[in-house]
Amino acid sequence: MSDEQQPRRRTGRFAVLRSLWSRTRTEARDDSEAGRSIVMPAQDMAPPLQQVLRRLMMALGVLALTTLIVWVDRGGYRDNAHQTVDFLSAAYYATVTLSTTGYGDITPVSDSARLTNILVITPLRVLFLIILVGTTLEVLTARTRHQVRIHRWRSRMRDHTVVIGYGTKGRHTIETLIGQGVPQEKIVVVDPQKAAVDAASSDGFVGVHGDATRSDTLTRAELQRAARIVVATQRDDTAALVTLTARQLNKHASLVVAVREDENVPLLKQSGADLVITSSSAAGRLLGMSMASPYVGTVLEDLLTYGSGLDLDERPVTRSEAGRSPRELDDLVVAVVRGHRVLNFGDPQAATLELTDRVITISQAVPSS
C-alpha cells in the first residue's frame, strides 16, 4: 500500500480526545483490530480498597463543592420546613440531588432526619448502585482506558525496534538489546501465538498478536516507523515472507534475519535483509572450536553473552581518539568500521582512526545495577 493510499492518522496533543469523540469508519475498524491484537504491558494498579477509598474521597469532594454552591446562593432556595436555607439544608439538598433521589409523600423536616439521610441513607444508596452497576461500569471504563493507551502508544511510537518471534532467539535478542541500552518501551514483539504475546506483555513489552507475513499485522506494530527490525521466526520460509513484507513497509530500517540453513541466506538478502545470521552454522562453528580448544569456546560464549565477563561492543570514535592508532586506545580494538567496510585489526588502512569511524572493541562487562 502506498503512502497516499494509507489512511491519515490523527496526530497532535488532543488526538486521543478527538478519537473518543468522533472516528471515521476506517479508524473505528483499525481501533477495533488493534484492541484485539495489541497487548499492552500490565500497569501497576493500586489495591482495590485504595481505589474505593480514592473514589469515595472524590465523591465527597463533589458533594462538598455542590453544598458550597447551594449555600452561597441560598437566597434563591425555599425550604417548606424553614424560612431560610442553612448550611445543613444546603448539604441535604446537595445530597438528594447528586443521588438522583426525589421525595414526594415522605419529606424529612427535622434536623436529625435530614442528618440521617446524609450520613446513612445516601451511603447505603451509593453502595447499592455500586453493587448493581459496578461491574458494567468497570468493563466500560477498562475498555476505554485500553483504547486510550493503544491510541497514545501508536501516535508516539517512533524509531523503535520490532522483534518478530518471541521464542528462544527472540527472547535472547531482546535481552541483549536491553543490555546494550535500548529502552524497554522501545521494543515491540510480534508473534502468531497468543501465549507468546501474553508472555511478552508480562515481561513489560508491547505485544502484537497476528501473522507477521501480513502487512496489516506489521502496521499495527508501527513497523513502518521502526528503526530496527529483527526477524526470529521458527521457519526459514516464514522468515523470507516476513522479510519481504517488512522491507516493503519500511525501506530504511536496519533488518536482521535469523535462518537455520545456509542455502537460504542469498534468498533472504535478495528479499531485503541487511544481515542474515545462520543459527545452525553458528552453532556448528562454536561446537567445532569448543572441541578443538574448550577455552576458545568458553571465551566466545562469554563474548556472546552480554553483561557477563567480556562484552563485544561497537561505538563511534571520539575526537580525542581521531588520528591515533587503534593500539593506543584503552579498549581492545578488534575491527574498525569505515563507511560500509569492516577493516580487521591488522589491516594497514585501519592504522589511523578517523573521526567518522566506528570501532568494535572488547571490554570488561559493566554489572547491571
Coordinates of C-alpha atoms in Angstrom, one line a residue:
M1 CA 0.0 0.0 0.0
S2 CA 1.4 3.4 -1.0
D3 CA 1.7 6.4 1.4
E4 CA -1.1 8.1 -0.5
Q5 CA -3.5 5.2 0.0
Q6 CA -2.8 4.7 3.7
P7 CA -5.4 6.4 5.9
R8 CA -4.2 9.5 7.6
R9 CA -3.8 9.1 11.4
R10 CA -4.8 11.8 13.7
T11 CA -1.8 13.4 15.5
G12 CA -1.5 16.2 17.9
R13 CA -2.0 16.8 21.6
F14 CA -5.7 16.3 21.6
A15 CA -5.8 13.3 19.1
V16 CA -6.9 10.9 21.8
L17 CA -9.8 13.1 22.9
R18 CA -10.9 13.6 19.3
S19 CA -10.7 9.9 18.6
L20 CA -13.1 9.3 21.5
W21 CA -15.5 11.9 20.3
S22 CA -15.6 11.0 16.6
R23 CA -14.0 8.5 14.3
T24 CA -14.3 7.5 10.7
R25 CA -15.3 4.0 9.7
T26 CA -11.7 3.2 8.8
E27 CA -10.4 4.5 12.2
A28 CA -13.1 2.6 14.0
R29 CA -12.1 -0.6 12.3
D30 CA -8.4 -0.1 12.9
D31 CA -9.0 0.7 16.6
S32 CA -11.2 -2.4 16.9
E33 CA -8.5 -4.6 15.4
A34 CA -5.8 -3.0 17.5
G35 CA -7.8 -3.6 20.6
R36 CA -7.9 -7.3 19.9
S37 CA -4.4 -7.8 18.6
I38 CA -2.2 -5.3 20.7
V39 CA -1.5 -6.4 24.2
M40 CA -0.1 -3.5 26.4
P41 CA 2.2 -4.2 29.4
A42 CA 0.4 -4.6 32.6
Q43 CA 0.2 -1.4 34.7
D44 CA 0.8 -1.2 38.4
M45 CA -2.6 -0.9 39.9
A46 CA -3.5 0.2 43.4
P47 CA -5.1 -2.3 45.8
P48 CA -8.9 -2.5 45.4
L49 CA -9.5 -0.9 48.8
Q50 CA -7.3 2.0 48.0
Q51 CA -9.2 2.5 44.7
V52 CA -12.5 2.5 46.5
L53 CA -11.3 5.0 49.1
R54 CA -9.9 7.3 46.4
R55 CA -13.2 7.3 44.5
L56 CA -15.0 7.9 47.8
M57 CA -12.9 10.9 48.5
M58 CA -13.6 12.3 45.0
A59 CA -17.3 11.8 45.6
L60 CA -17.1 13.6 48.9
G61 CA -15.3 16.4 47.2
V62 CA -18.0 16.8 44.6
L63 CA -20.6 16.7 47.4
A64 CA -18.8 19.4 49.4
L65 CA -18.5 21.6 46.3
T66 CA -22.2 21.3 45.5
T67 CA -23.1 22.1 49.1
L68 CA -21.0 25.2 49.0
I69 CA -22.6 26.4 45.7
V70 CA -26.1 25.9 47.1
W71 CA -25.2 27.6 50.4
V72 CA -23.6 30.6 48.7
D73 CA -26.8 31.0 46.6
R74 CA -29.1 30.1 49.5
G75 CA -31.3 33.2 48.8
G76 CA -32.6 31.5 45.7
Y77 CA -33.9 28.4 47.5
R78 CA -37.0 27.8 49.6
D79 CA -37.5 25.3 52.3
N80 CA -41.0 24.2 53.2
A81 CA -39.9 23.4 56.7
H82 CA -37.9 26.5 57.4
Q83 CA -38.0 30.1 56.4
T84 CA -34.3 30.1 55.4
V85 CA -31.9 27.6 54.0
D86 CA -29.0 27.0 56.4
F87 CA -25.8 25.0 55.7
L88 CA -27.3 21.7 56.8
S89 CA -30.3 22.3 54.5
A90 CA -27.8 23.0 51.7
A91 CA -25.9 19.8 52.4
Y92 CA -29.2 17.9 52.5
Y93 CA -30.3 19.4 49.1
A94 CA -26.9 18.6 47.5
T95 CA -27.1 15.0 48.8
V96 CA -30.5 14.2 47.5
T97 CA -29.8 16.0 44.2
L98 CA -26.5 14.1 43.5
S99 CA -28.0 10.8 44.4
T100 CA -30.9 11.5 41.9
T101 CA -33.4 10.9 44.7
G102 CA -36.8 12.8 44.9
Y103 CA -39.1 12.8 47.9
G104 CA -42.8 13.1 47.5
D105 CA -45.2 11.8 50.2
I106 CA -42.4 11.4 52.8
T107 CA -40.3 14.5 53.4
P108 CA -37.8 14.7 56.3
V109 CA -38.2 18.0 58.1
S110 CA -36.3 17.6 61.3
D111 CA -32.5 18.1 61.5
S112 CA -32.0 14.6 62.8
A113 CA -33.9 13.1 60.0
R114 CA -32.0 15.1 57.4
L115 CA -28.7 14.2 59.1
T116 CA -29.6 10.6 58.9
N117 CA -30.3 10.9 55.2
I118 CA -26.9 12.5 54.7
L119 CA -24.8 10.1 56.7
V120 CA -26.7 6.8 56.5
I121 CA -29.3 6.6 53.7
T122 CA -27.2 8.1 51.0
P123 CA -24.1 5.8 51.6
L124 CA -26.4 2.8 51.5
R125 CA -27.9 4.0 48.3
V126 CA -24.5 4.6 46.7
L127 CA -23.4 1.1 47.9
F128 CA -26.5 -0.4 46.2
L129 CA -25.7 1.4 43.0
I130 CA -22.1 0.2 43.1
I131 CA -23.2 -3.4 43.6
L132 CA -25.9 -3.1 40.9
V133 CA -24.0 -1.4 38.1
G134 CA -20.4 -1.6 39.2
T135 CA -19.4 -4.5 37.0
T136 CA -20.8 -2.9 33.9
L137 CA -19.1 0.4 34.6
E138 CA -15.8 -1.3 35.3
V139 CA -15.9 -3.1 31.9
L140 CA -16.7 0.1 30.0
T141 CA -14.0 2.0 31.9
A142 CA -11.4 -0.7 31.2
R143 CA -12.2 -0.8 27.5
T144 CA -12.0 3.0 27.2
R145 CA -8.7 3.1 29.1
H146 CA -7.3 0.3 27.0
Q147 CA -8.3 2.2 23.8
V148 CA -6.7 5.4 25.0
R149 CA -3.5 3.6 25.9
I150 CA -3.3 2.0 22.5
H151 CA -4.1 5.2 20.6
R152 CA -1.5 7.1 22.7
W153 CA 1.1 4.4 22.1
R154 CA 0.5 4.3 18.3
S155 CA 0.8 8.1 18.0
R156 CA 4.0 8.3 19.9
M157 CA 6.0 5.3 18.8
R158 CA 9.0 6.3 16.6
D159 CA 12.4 4.8 15.8
H160 CA 11.7 1.7 17.9
T161 CA 12.7 -2.0 17.5
V162 CA 10.3 -4.6 16.2
V163 CA 11.2 -8.2 17.2
I164 CA 9.2 -10.8 15.2
G165 CA 9.1 -14.0 17.1
Y166 CA 9.2 -14.4 20.9
G167 CA 10.9 -17.8 21.0
T168 CA 14.3 -18.6 22.3
K169 CA 16.0 -16.4 19.6
G170 CA 13.7 -13.5 20.1
R171 CA 14.0 -13.5 23.9
H172 CA 17.8 -13.6 23.8
T173 CA 17.8 -10.8 21.2
I174 CA 15.7 -8.6 23.4
E175 CA 17.8 -9.5 26.4
T176 CA 20.9 -8.3 24.5
L177 CA 19.3 -5.2 23.2
I178 CA 18.2 -4.1 26.7
G179 CA 21.8 -4.9 28.0
Q180 CA 23.1 -2.5 25.3
G181 CA 20.8 0.3 26.5
V182 CA 17.7 0.0 24.3
P183 CA 14.7 1.2 26.4
Q184 CA 12.1 -1.5 27.2
E185 CA 9.3 0.7 26.0
K186 CA 11.0 1.0 22.6
I187 CA 10.7 -2.7 21.8
V188 CA 7.6 -4.3 20.2
V189 CA 7.1 -8.0 19.9
V190 CA 5.1 -9.7 17.1
D191 CA 4.1 -13.3 17.4
P192 CA 1.3 -15.5 16.0
Q193 CA 0.9 -17.4 19.3
K194 CA -1.3 -15.7 21.9
A195 CA 0.6 -17.3 24.7
A196 CA 3.9 -15.8 23.5
V197 CA 2.3 -12.3 23.2
D198 CA 0.9 -12.6 26.7
A199 CA 4.3 -13.6 27.9
A200 CA 5.9 -10.6 26.2
S201 CA 3.3 -8.3 27.9
S202 CA 4.0 -9.8 31.3
D203 CA 7.7 -9.1 30.7
G204 CA 6.9 -5.4 30.1
F205 CA 6.8 -5.2 26.3
V206 CA 4.0 -4.2 23.9
G207 CA 2.9 -7.4 22.1
V208 CA 1.1 -7.7 18.8
H209 CA -0.8 -10.9 18.1
G210 CA -1.0 -11.9 14.4
D211 CA 0.6 -13.3 11.3
A212 CA 3.7 -11.3 10.6
T213 CA 3.6 -12.2 6.9
R214 CA 0.5 -9.9 6.6
S215 CA 1.1 -6.2 6.2
D216 CA -1.8 -5.2 8.5
T217 CA -0.2 -7.1 11.4
L218 CA 3.1 -5.3 11.0
T219 CA 1.4 -2.0 10.5
R220 CA -0.3 -2.4 13.9
A221 CA 3.2 -2.8 15.3
E222 CA 4.1 0.5 13.7
L223 CA 6.8 -1.2 11.7
Q224 CA 6.7 1.4 9.0
R225 CA 8.2 3.9 11.6
A226 CA 10.7 1.5 13.2
A227 CA 14.4 2.0 13.1
R228 CA 15.4 -1.7 13.6
I229 CA 13.7 -5.0 12.7
V230 CA 14.6 -8.4 13.9
V231 CA 13.1 -11.5 12.2
A232 CA 13.5 -14.5 14.5
T233 CA 10.8 -16.9 13.3
Q234 CA 10.9 -20.7 13.6
R235 CA 10.8 -21.5 9.9
D236 CA 13.0 -20.2 7.1
D237 CA 10.2 -19.9 4.6
T238 CA 8.2 -17.8 7.1
A239 CA 11.3 -15.6 7.6
A240 CA 11.5 -15.0 3.9
L241 CA 7.9 -13.9 3.6
V242 CA 8.2 -11.7 6.7
T243 CA 11.3 -10.1 5.3
L244 CA 9.7 -9.3 2.0
T245 CA 6.6 -7.7 3.8
A246 CA 8.7 -5.8 6.3
R247 CA 11.0 -4.3 3.7
Q248 CA 8.0 -3.3 1.6
L249 CA 6.6 -1.4 4.5
N250 CA 9.9 0.1 5.7
K251 CA 12.8 0.6 3.2
H252 CA 15.2 2.4 5.6
A253 CA 15.2 0.3 8.8
S254 CA 18.0 -2.0 9.7
L255 CA 16.7 -5.5 9.1
V256 CA 18.4 -8.6 10.6
V257 CA 17.1 -12.1 10.0
A258 CA 17.9 -15.4 11.6
V259 CA 17.6 -18.6 9.5
R260 CA 18.5 -22.3 10.0
E261 CA 20.1 -23.2 6.7
D262 CA 23.0 -21.6 4.8
E263 CA 21.3 -22.1 1.4
N264 CA 18.6 -19.7 2.4
V265 CA 21.0 -16.8 3.0
P266 CA 21.1 -15.4 -0.6
L267 CA 17.3 -15.5 -0.8
L268 CA 16.9 -13.5 2.4
K269 CA 19.4 -10.9 1.3
Q270 CA 17.6 -10.6 -2.0
S271 CA 14.4 -10.1 0.0
G272 CA 15.9 -7.1 1.7
A273 CA 17.7 -8.3 4.7
D274 CA 20.8 -6.3 5.7
L275 CA 22.3 -9.1 7.7
V276 CA 21.4 -12.8 7.8
I277 CA 22.5 -15.0 10.8
T278 CA 22.6 -18.7 10.2
S279 CA 21.9 -20.3 13.6
S280 CA 22.8 -23.9 12.6
S281 CA 26.2 -22.8 11.1
A282 CA 27.0 -20.6 14.0
A283 CA 26.2 -23.4 16.5
G284 CA 28.3 -25.8 14.4
R285 CA 31.3 -23.5 14.4
L286 CA 31.1 -22.9 18.1
L287 CA 30.9 -26.7 18.7
G288 CA 34.0 -27.3 16.4
M289 CA 36.0 -24.6 18.2
S290 CA 35.0 -26.0 21.6
M291 CA 36.1 -29.4 20.6
A292 CA 39.5 -28.2 19.3
S293 CA 40.0 -25.8 22.2
P294 CA 37.5 -25.7 25.0
Y295 CA 38.9 -22.4 26.2
V296 CA 38.3 -20.7 22.9
G297 CA 34.7 -21.9 23.1
T298 CA 34.4 -20.5 26.6
V299 CA 35.7 -17.1 25.6
L300 CA 33.4 -17.0 22.5
E301 CA 30.4 -17.9 24.7
D302 CA 31.4 -15.2 27.1
L303 CA 31.5 -12.6 24.3
L304 CA 28.1 -13.7 23.0
T305 CA 26.6 -13.3 26.5
Y306 CA 26.1 -9.6 27.0
G307 CA 26.7 -8.2 30.5
S308 CA 28.8 -11.1 31.8
G309 CA 32.6 -11.2 31.8
L310 CA 33.7 -9.6 28.5
D311 CA 31.5 -7.7 26.1
L312 CA 31.8 -7.1 22.4
D313 CA 30.7 -3.5 21.6
E314 CA 30.6 -1.1 18.7
R315 CA 31.0 2.6 19.4
P316 CA 31.9 5.8 17.5
V317 CA 35.4 7.2 17.6
T318 CA 35.8 10.2 19.9
R319 CA 37.5 13.4 18.9
S320 CA 40.4 12.6 21.2
E321 CA 40.9 9.2 19.6
A322 CA 40.8 10.5 15.9
G323 CA 44.2 10.4 14.3
R324 CA 45.6 7.8 16.8
S325 CA 46.3 4.1 16.3
P326 CA 43.8 1.6 17.5
R327 CA 46.5 0.1 19.7
E328 CA 46.7 3.3 21.6
L329 CA 43.1 3.2 22.8
D330 CA 42.2 2.0 26.3
D331 CA 39.8 -0.6 24.9
L332 CA 40.9 -3.6 22.9
V333 CA 40.0 -2.8 19.3
V334 CA 39.4 -5.9 17.1
A335 CA 38.0 -4.1 14.0
V336 CA 37.3 -0.7 12.5
V337 CA 34.1 0.1 10.6
R338 CA 34.7 2.8 7.9
G339 CA 31.7 3.6 5.9
H340 CA 30.3 0.2 4.9
R341 CA 33.5 -1.6 5.2
V342 CA 34.8 -3.6 8.1
L343 CA 38.6 -3.4 8.5
N344 CA 40.3 -6.0 10.5
F345 CA 42.7 -5.1 13.3
G346 CA 45.8 -5.8 11.1
D347 CA 44.6 -4.0 8.0
P348 CA 47.0 -1.2 7.1
Q349 CA 44.1 1.1 6.3
A350 CA 43.0 0.8 10.0
A351 CA 46.3 2.0 11.3
T352 CA 45.0 5.6 11.8
L353 CA 41.5 6.2 13.1
E354 CA 39.2 8.8 11.5
L355 CA 36.5 10.8 13.3
T356 CA 33.8 9.2 11.2
D357 CA 34.9 5.6 12.0
R358 CA 33.3 3.2 14.4
V359 CA 35.4 0.7 16.4
I360 CA 34.4 -2.8 17.6
T361 CA 36.0 -3.4 21.0
I362 CA 36.3 -6.0 23.7
S363 CA 35.8 -4.5 27.1
Q364 CA 35.0 -5.6 30.7
A365 CA 31.3 -6.0 31.2
V366 CA 29.7 -3.5 33.4
P367 CA 27.4 -5.2 36.0
S368 CA 23.8 -4.1 35.9
S369 CA 22.7 -2.2 38.9

